[in-house]
Phi, psi and omega in degrees: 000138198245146178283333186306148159310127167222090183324142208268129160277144217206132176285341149286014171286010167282312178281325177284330189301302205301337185279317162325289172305325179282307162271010168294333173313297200302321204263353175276343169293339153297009173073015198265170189266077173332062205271354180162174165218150179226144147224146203233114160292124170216102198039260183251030134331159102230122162247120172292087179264142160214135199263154176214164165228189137316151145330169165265343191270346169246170189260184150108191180225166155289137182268182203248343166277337168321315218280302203302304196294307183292002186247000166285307182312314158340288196305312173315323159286349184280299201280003186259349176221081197265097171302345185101005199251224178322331183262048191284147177285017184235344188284120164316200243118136133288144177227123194243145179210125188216183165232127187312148168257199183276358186287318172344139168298188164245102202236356168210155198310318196294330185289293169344286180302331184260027178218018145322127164116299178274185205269135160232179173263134124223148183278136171249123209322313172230099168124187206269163197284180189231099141291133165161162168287123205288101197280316179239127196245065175295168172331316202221014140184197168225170181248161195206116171275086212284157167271163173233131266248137206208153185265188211285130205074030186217123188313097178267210205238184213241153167252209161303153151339329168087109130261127193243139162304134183317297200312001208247350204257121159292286238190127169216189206185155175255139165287155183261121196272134177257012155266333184237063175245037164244031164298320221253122184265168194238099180349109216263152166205143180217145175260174154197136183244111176225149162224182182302356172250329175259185206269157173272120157250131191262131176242179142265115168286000000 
């Protein structure tokens, strides 16, 4: 498992890296995270999805005025740098800005590191899966502390540690604890719609 991004093969990957390189200053200057860019054609439609995070060392979610103040600014870098290409300068656009929910896989260290503390699922390549809480993130796996199988309506109880190698993990996810669930941030989202002639007006999705 790797820290690099690995971008979803896309008939725009050339144009989402280059949109990547173009707003990452901006969103890092919000102390924010990059997590990816999409773009979704539908006939002269154009949309822009872009993701943002947290630092991986905080907890928490991006609030909706974070997401609103960084999708003006976005945008403003997007119209100031129209290549002629999926972004033409007479072309509208949607402009999308969201932050992961808990639904995100878990596919890199840094996701991993920002979902210390909570309970996750991972499945795993060889031997049985792991439920349980994510206690440690290392270079090269995390430890996981299993619930252990309880009859119903009885707390159940923690076993040994778990430690698993990246290379042992197909695939994880965070469970959603509905007792602690203002642990669990919710996905932020703000649209926007624009062109060379009107004003970028911010709605709430």
């Amino acid at each position: 498992m790797s820290e690099a991004r690995q971008a979803p093969s896309s008939p725009f990957e050339a144009e989402e890296a280059r949109l990547v390189a173009l707003l990452e200053p901006t969103v890092e200057a919000h102390h924010l995270f990059l997590e990816g860019v999409s773009i979704k054609v539908a006939g002269a439609h154009r949309t822009l999805h872009v993701v943002v995070d947290l630092p991986e060392e905080e907890t928490g979610g991006v609030s909706l005025d974070v997401i609103a103040a960084i999708s003006r600014e976005l945008s403003g870098v997007l119209d100031q740098n129209r290549d002629g290409g999926v972004f033409a300068a007479n072309q509208a656009y949607d402009l999308e800005v969201s932050s992961p929910g808990v639904s995100r896989p878990l596919t890199e260290p840094r996701h991993w590191r920002r979902a210390r503390g909570h309970v996750v699922k991972v499945n795993v390549i060889q031997g049985e899966n792991v439920t349980g809480r994510l206690v440690e993130v290392a270079d090269d796996g995390v430890t996981v502390v299993p619930d252990l199988p309880a009859a119903k309506g009885v707390k159940p109880k923690q076993g040994d540690p778990v430690r698993l190698g990246f290379e042992q993990i197909r695939s994880g996810k965070v469970e959603v604890e509905f007792t602690r669930v203002e642990a669990v941030p919710d996905a932020a989202f703000e649209s926007f719609e624009s062109d060379t002639d009107t004003d970028v007006d911010a709605e709430e999705a």
